[in-house]
Short mmCIF file of N, CA and C in Angstrom, two decimals:
data_model
loop_
_atom_site.label_atom_id
_atom_site.label_comp_id
_atom_site.label_asym_id
_atom_site.label_seq_id
_atom_site.Cartn_x
_atom_site.Cartn_y
_atom_site.Cartn_z
N MET C 1236 126.25 132.19 113.73
CA MET C 1236 126.16 130.85 113.20
C MET C 1236 124.98 130.77 112.24
N HIS C 1237 125.10 129.98 111.19
CA HIS C 1237 124.08 129.84 110.17
C HIS C 1237 122.94 128.93 110.65
N ALA C 1238 121.71 129.40 110.53
CA ALA C 1238 120.56 128.59 110.94
C ALA C 1238 120.15 127.68 109.79
N ASP C 1239 119.91 126.42 110.09
CA ASP C 1239 119.51 125.44 109.09
C ASP C 1239 117.99 125.50 108.93
N SER C 1240 117.51 125.64 107.70
CA SER C 1240 116.07 125.73 107.47
C SER C 1240 115.46 124.37 107.14
N PHE C 1241 116.24 123.29 107.25
CA PHE C 1241 115.73 121.95 107.01
C PHE C 1241 115.88 121.12 108.29
N GLU C 1242 114.97 120.17 108.46
CA GLU C 1242 114.94 119.35 109.66
C GLU C 1242 114.82 117.87 109.28
N THR C 1243 115.52 117.00 109.98
CA THR C 1243 115.45 115.57 109.72
C THR C 1243 114.14 115.02 110.27
N VAL C 1244 113.37 114.33 109.41
CA VAL C 1244 112.10 113.74 109.85
C VAL C 1244 112.12 112.22 109.80
N ALA C 1245 113.10 111.64 109.10
CA ALA C 1245 113.19 110.18 109.03
C ALA C 1245 114.62 109.78 108.70
N ILE C 1246 114.98 108.57 109.09
CA ILE C 1246 116.27 107.99 108.74
C ILE C 1246 115.98 106.63 108.12
N THR C 1247 116.49 106.41 106.92
CA THR C 1247 116.29 105.13 106.24
C THR C 1247 117.64 104.44 106.08
N TYR C 1248 117.57 103.16 105.81
CA TYR C 1248 118.79 102.38 105.63
C TYR C 1248 118.81 101.66 104.28
N ARG C 1249 117.79 101.90 103.46
CA ARG C 1249 117.74 101.29 102.13
C ARG C 1249 117.32 102.33 101.10
N GLN C 1250 117.93 102.26 99.93
CA GLN C 1250 117.64 103.22 98.86
C GLN C 1250 116.18 103.20 98.42
N PRO C 1251 115.52 102.01 98.28
CA PRO C 1251 114.12 102.03 97.87
C PRO C 1251 113.22 102.76 98.87
N GLN C 1252 113.47 102.60 100.16
CA GLN C 1252 112.69 103.33 101.16
C GLN C 1252 112.88 104.84 100.97
N THR C 1253 114.10 105.24 100.74
CA THR C 1253 114.40 106.65 100.54
C THR C 1253 113.65 107.20 99.34
N ALA C 1254 113.68 106.45 98.24
CA ALA C 1254 113.02 106.90 97.02
C ALA C 1254 111.51 107.02 97.21
N VAL C 1255 110.91 106.08 97.91
CA VAL C 1255 109.45 106.12 98.13
C VAL C 1255 109.07 107.32 98.99
N ILE C 1256 109.82 107.56 100.05
CA ILE C 1256 109.51 108.69 100.93
C ILE C 1256 109.69 110.01 100.21
N LEU C 1257 110.78 110.16 99.47
CA LEU C 1257 110.99 111.42 98.72
C LEU C 1257 109.91 111.61 97.66
N SER C 1258 109.49 110.54 97.03
CA SER C 1258 108.43 110.61 96.02
C SER C 1258 107.11 111.05 96.66
N MET C 1259 106.81 110.50 97.83
CA MET C 1259 105.58 110.89 98.54
C MET C 1259 105.62 112.37 98.90
N PHE C 1260 106.75 112.82 99.41
CA PHE C 1260 106.86 114.23 99.76
C PHE C 1260 106.74 115.12 98.53
N GLU C 1261 107.33 114.71 97.43
CA GLU C 1261 107.22 115.49 96.19
C GLU C 1261 105.76 115.57 95.74
N PHE C 1262 105.03 114.46 95.87
CA PHE C 1262 103.62 114.43 95.48
C PHE C 1262 102.80 115.44 96.29
N TYR C 1263 103.10 115.55 97.58
CA TYR C 1263 102.37 116.46 98.44
C TYR C 1263 102.97 117.87 98.48
N GLY C 1264 103.98 118.13 97.67
CA GLY C 1264 104.56 119.46 97.59
C GLY C 1264 105.41 119.85 98.77
N ILE C 1265 106.01 118.86 99.41
CA ILE C 1265 106.87 119.12 100.57
C ILE C 1265 108.32 119.13 100.09
N PRO C 1266 109.02 120.26 100.24
CA PRO C 1266 110.42 120.31 99.83
C PRO C 1266 111.27 119.42 100.73
N ALA C 1267 111.97 118.46 100.11
CA ALA C 1267 112.76 117.51 100.89
C ALA C 1267 113.97 117.05 100.09
N TYR C 1268 114.95 116.54 100.82
CA TYR C 1268 116.12 115.92 100.18
C TYR C 1268 116.66 114.85 101.12
N ALA C 1269 117.49 113.99 100.56
CA ALA C 1269 118.08 112.90 101.34
C ALA C 1269 119.58 113.16 101.51
N LEU C 1270 119.98 113.37 102.74
CA LEU C 1270 121.38 113.62 103.05
C LEU C 1270 122.16 112.31 102.95
N TRP C 1271 123.26 112.31 102.26
CA TRP C 1271 124.16 111.17 102.04
C TRP C 1271 123.62 110.15 101.04
N ALA C 1272 122.49 110.38 100.41
CA ALA C 1272 121.90 109.38 99.51
C ALA C 1272 122.82 109.08 98.33
N ASN C 1273 123.37 110.10 97.69
CA ASN C 1273 124.22 109.87 96.52
C ASN C 1273 125.51 109.17 96.90
N THR C 1274 126.09 109.53 98.02
CA THR C 1274 127.32 108.87 98.46
C THR C 1274 127.07 107.40 98.77
N LEU C 1275 125.97 107.12 99.44
CA LEU C 1275 125.68 105.75 99.85
C LEU C 1275 125.15 104.89 98.70
N ARG C 1276 124.77 105.51 97.58
CA ARG C 1276 124.43 104.73 96.39
C ARG C 1276 125.67 104.02 95.87
N MET C 1277 126.79 104.66 95.99
CA MET C 1277 128.05 104.10 95.50
C MET C 1277 128.63 103.07 96.48
N THR C 1278 128.42 103.28 97.76
CA THR C 1278 128.96 102.36 98.77
C THR C 1278 127.86 102.02 99.78
N PRO C 1279 126.90 101.17 99.38
CA PRO C 1279 125.77 100.89 100.28
C PRO C 1279 126.16 100.24 101.59
N GLY C 1280 127.31 99.58 101.63
CA GLY C 1280 127.76 98.97 102.87
C GLY C 1280 128.09 99.98 103.96
N ASP C 1281 128.31 101.21 103.58
CA ASP C 1281 128.64 102.25 104.55
C ASP C 1281 127.42 102.93 105.17
N THR C 1282 126.23 102.48 104.79
CA THR C 1282 125.00 103.14 105.26
C THR C 1282 124.93 103.18 106.78
N ILE C 1283 125.25 102.09 107.43
CA ILE C 1283 125.19 102.05 108.89
C ILE C 1283 126.27 102.95 109.48
N ALA C 1284 127.45 102.94 108.89
CA ALA C 1284 128.55 103.78 109.38
C ALA C 1284 128.18 105.27 109.31
N PHE C 1285 127.42 105.65 108.29
CA PHE C 1285 127.01 107.05 108.14
C PHE C 1285 125.80 107.37 109.02
N GLY C 1286 125.24 106.37 109.67
CA GLY C 1286 124.06 106.60 110.50
C GLY C 1286 122.78 106.64 109.69
N GLY C 1287 122.80 106.03 108.52
CA GLY C 1287 121.60 105.98 107.68
C GLY C 1287 121.50 107.17 106.75
N ILE C 1288 120.47 107.13 105.94
CA ILE C 1288 120.18 108.22 105.00
C ILE C 1288 119.15 109.12 105.68
N ARG C 1289 119.49 110.34 105.90
CA ARG C 1289 118.61 111.27 106.61
C ARG C 1289 117.70 111.99 105.61
N ILE C 1290 116.40 111.84 105.82
CA ILE C 1290 115.40 112.54 105.00
C ILE C 1290 115.12 113.87 105.70
N ARG C 1291 115.40 114.94 105.00
CA ARG C 1291 115.25 116.28 105.59
C ARG C 1291 114.20 117.06 104.81
N VAL C 1292 113.33 117.76 105.54
CA VAL C 1292 112.30 118.59 104.93
C VAL C 1292 112.41 120.01 105.47
N HIS C 1293 111.81 120.93 104.73
CA HIS C 1293 111.81 122.32 105.17
C HIS C 1293 111.05 122.42 106.49
N ILE C 1294 111.53 123.26 107.38
CA ILE C 1294 110.94 123.39 108.72
C ILE C 1294 109.44 123.69 108.66
N ALA C 1295 109.03 124.48 107.70
CA ALA C 1295 107.61 124.84 107.59
C ALA C 1295 106.72 123.64 107.31
N HIS C 1296 107.29 122.57 106.77
CA HIS C 1296 106.51 121.38 106.40
C HIS C 1296 106.83 120.16 107.26
N ALA C 1297 107.61 120.32 108.32
CA ALA C 1297 108.06 119.19 109.12
C ALA C 1297 106.90 118.44 109.78
N ASP C 1298 105.96 119.16 110.36
CA ASP C 1298 104.83 118.49 111.02
C ASP C 1298 103.97 117.73 110.01
N GLU C 1299 103.72 118.34 108.87
CA GLU C 1299 102.94 117.68 107.82
C GLU C 1299 103.66 116.42 107.34
N ALA C 1300 104.96 116.48 107.19
CA ALA C 1300 105.74 115.33 106.74
C ALA C 1300 105.67 114.19 107.76
N ARG C 1301 105.76 114.52 109.03
CA ARG C 1301 105.68 113.48 110.07
C ARG C 1301 104.31 112.82 110.10
N ILE C 1302 103.25 113.61 109.88
CA ILE C 1302 101.90 113.05 109.82
C ILE C 1302 101.79 112.07 108.66
N LEU C 1303 102.31 112.46 107.49
CA LEU C 1303 102.28 111.57 106.33
C LEU C 1303 103.06 110.29 106.59
N LEU C 1304 104.21 110.40 107.23
CA LEU C 1304 105.01 109.22 107.54
C LEU C 1304 104.29 108.29 108.51
N ARG C 1305 103.63 108.86 109.50
CA ARG C 1305 102.88 108.02 110.46
C ARG C 1305 101.72 107.31 109.77
N GLU C 1306 101.01 108.02 108.88
CA GLU C 1306 99.90 107.40 108.14
C GLU C 1306 100.42 106.28 107.24
N ALA C 1307 101.53 106.51 106.59
CA ALA C 1307 102.11 105.48 105.71
C ALA C 1307 102.55 104.27 106.52
N ALA C 1308 103.12 104.49 107.69
CA ALA C 1308 103.56 103.38 108.54
C ALA C 1308 102.37 102.58 109.04
N ALA C 1309 101.26 103.25 109.32
CA ALA C 1309 100.06 102.55 109.78
C ALA C 1309 99.46 101.68 108.67
N ARG C 1310 99.58 102.13 107.42
CA ARG C 1310 99.02 101.38 106.28
C ARG C 1310 99.98 100.34 105.74
N GLU C 1311 101.19 100.29 106.24
CA GLU C 1311 102.22 99.41 105.68
C GLU C 1311 101.83 97.94 105.73
N ASP C 1312 101.15 97.52 106.79
CA ASP C 1312 100.80 96.12 106.93
C ASP C 1312 99.46 95.76 106.29
N GLU C 1313 98.77 96.71 105.72
CA GLU C 1313 97.48 96.41 105.08
C GLU C 1313 97.71 95.60 103.81
N THR C 1314 96.91 94.59 103.63
CA THR C 1314 96.96 93.82 102.39
C THR C 1314 95.68 94.09 101.61
N PRO C 1315 95.77 94.30 100.31
CA PRO C 1315 94.56 94.57 99.55
C PRO C 1315 93.67 93.32 99.51
N HIS C 1316 92.37 93.53 99.55
CA HIS C 1316 91.45 92.40 99.49
C HIS C 1316 91.41 91.85 98.07
N GLU C 1317 91.19 90.55 97.97
CA GLU C 1317 91.19 89.89 96.67
C GLU C 1317 89.81 90.00 96.04
N THR C 1318 89.74 90.54 94.85
CA THR C 1318 88.48 90.66 94.12
C THR C 1318 88.24 89.40 93.30
N PRO C 1319 87.00 89.15 92.87
CA PRO C 1319 86.73 87.98 92.04
C PRO C 1319 87.56 87.97 90.75
N VAL C 1320 87.78 89.13 90.17
CA VAL C 1320 88.59 89.19 88.94
C VAL C 1320 90.02 88.77 89.23
N MET C 1321 90.56 89.21 90.36
CA MET C 1321 91.92 88.81 90.73
C MET C 1321 91.99 87.31 90.97
N ARG C 1322 90.94 86.74 91.59
CA ARG C 1322 90.91 85.31 91.86
C ARG C 1322 90.89 84.51 90.55
N ILE C 1323 90.08 84.95 89.60
CA ILE C 1323 90.02 84.28 88.29
C ILE C 1323 91.35 84.41 87.57
N ASN C 1324 91.92 85.59 87.59
CA ASN C 1324 93.20 85.83 86.93
C ASN C 1324 94.29 84.93 87.52
N ASN C 1325 94.33 84.82 88.84
CA ASN C 1325 95.33 83.95 89.49
C ASN C 1325 95.10 82.50 89.10
N GLY C 1326 93.83 82.09 89.02
CA GLY C 1326 93.52 80.72 88.61
C GLY C 1326 93.95 80.43 87.19
N LEU C 1327 93.76 81.40 86.29
CA LEU C 1327 94.17 81.21 84.89
C LEU C 1327 95.68 81.09 84.78
N TRP C 1328 96.40 81.91 85.55
CA TRP C 1328 97.87 81.81 85.53
C TRP C 1328 98.33 80.46 86.06
N ALA C 1329 97.69 79.99 87.12
CA ALA C 1329 98.06 78.69 87.69
C ALA C 1329 97.80 77.58 86.68
N LEU C 1330 96.68 77.64 85.97
CA LEU C 1330 96.35 76.64 84.96
C LEU C 1330 97.36 76.67 83.81
N ALA C 1331 97.70 77.87 83.36
CA ALA C 1331 98.65 78.01 82.25
C ALA C 1331 100.02 77.46 82.64
N LEU C 1332 100.47 77.77 83.83
CA LEU C 1332 101.77 77.27 84.27
C LEU C 1332 101.76 75.75 84.46
N THR C 1333 100.64 75.20 84.90
CA THR C 1333 100.53 73.75 85.05
C THR C 1333 100.61 73.07 83.69
N LEU C 1334 99.91 73.63 82.71
CA LEU C 1334 99.92 73.03 81.37
C LEU C 1334 101.32 73.12 80.74
N VAL C 1335 101.99 74.24 80.91
CA VAL C 1335 103.33 74.38 80.36
C VAL C 1335 104.30 73.43 81.05
N GLY C 1336 104.13 73.27 82.36
CA GLY C 1336 104.99 72.37 83.10
C GLY C 1336 104.76 70.91 82.77
N ALA C 1337 103.57 70.57 82.26
CA ALA C 1337 103.25 69.18 81.94
C ALA C 1337 103.81 68.75 80.59
N LEU C 1338 104.21 69.69 79.77
CA LEU C 1338 104.76 69.35 78.45
C LEU C 1338 106.12 68.68 78.61
N PRO C 1339 106.39 67.69 77.77
CA PRO C 1339 107.72 67.07 77.84
C PRO C 1339 108.78 68.04 77.31
N PRO C 1340 109.99 67.91 77.78
CA PRO C 1340 111.04 68.79 77.29
C PRO C 1340 111.33 68.50 75.82
N PRO C 1341 111.76 69.49 75.06
CA PRO C 1341 112.05 69.25 73.65
C PRO C 1341 113.25 68.32 73.50
N ARG C 1342 113.23 67.55 72.43
CA ARG C 1342 114.37 66.66 72.16
C ARG C 1342 115.43 67.45 71.43
N LEU C 1343 116.56 67.52 72.04
CA LEU C 1343 117.66 68.24 71.42
C LEU C 1343 118.77 67.25 71.12
N GLY C 1344 119.12 67.21 69.89
CA GLY C 1344 120.23 66.35 69.50
C GLY C 1344 121.51 67.15 69.50
N PRO C 1345 122.59 66.45 69.29
CA PRO C 1345 123.88 67.15 69.23
C PRO C 1345 123.94 68.05 68.01
N ILE C 1346 124.66 69.12 68.17
CA ILE C 1346 124.86 70.06 67.06
C ILE C 1346 126.26 69.81 66.52
N ILE C 1347 126.31 69.52 65.25
CA ILE C 1347 127.60 69.26 64.62
C ILE C 1347 128.04 70.53 63.92
N VAL C 1348 129.20 71.00 64.29
CA VAL C 1348 129.73 72.22 63.71
C VAL C 1348 130.91 71.83 62.84
N GLY C 1349 130.86 72.22 61.60
CA GLY C 1349 131.96 71.90 60.71
C GLY C 1349 132.15 73.00 59.69
N ARG C 1350 133.11 72.78 58.85
CA ARG C 1350 133.38 73.78 57.81
C ARG C 1350 132.60 73.53 56.59
#
């Protein structure tokens, strides 16, 4: 029997999750692929029927991949702290949107189309 040199380390149910995980593995030089990803791109409703998209990595990198996934899951709920520049920028956007919203709508008359 043929021995498989790849091992499943994660199962995702959404294409964006799959893309982020594969991108992270590529960044760290971990050979990986997503089983059923191309098929489920065409029929996303079948994702649950297929048991999800299986992220598979080479056996030699499986432990490293699991460590990276655990670290990413731990950081998932972290929110970046707001810097003074971000606070000013948000305030300027709020002011600009308020001013634009305060303008009266343009007067549009009927358009007469003729020959």
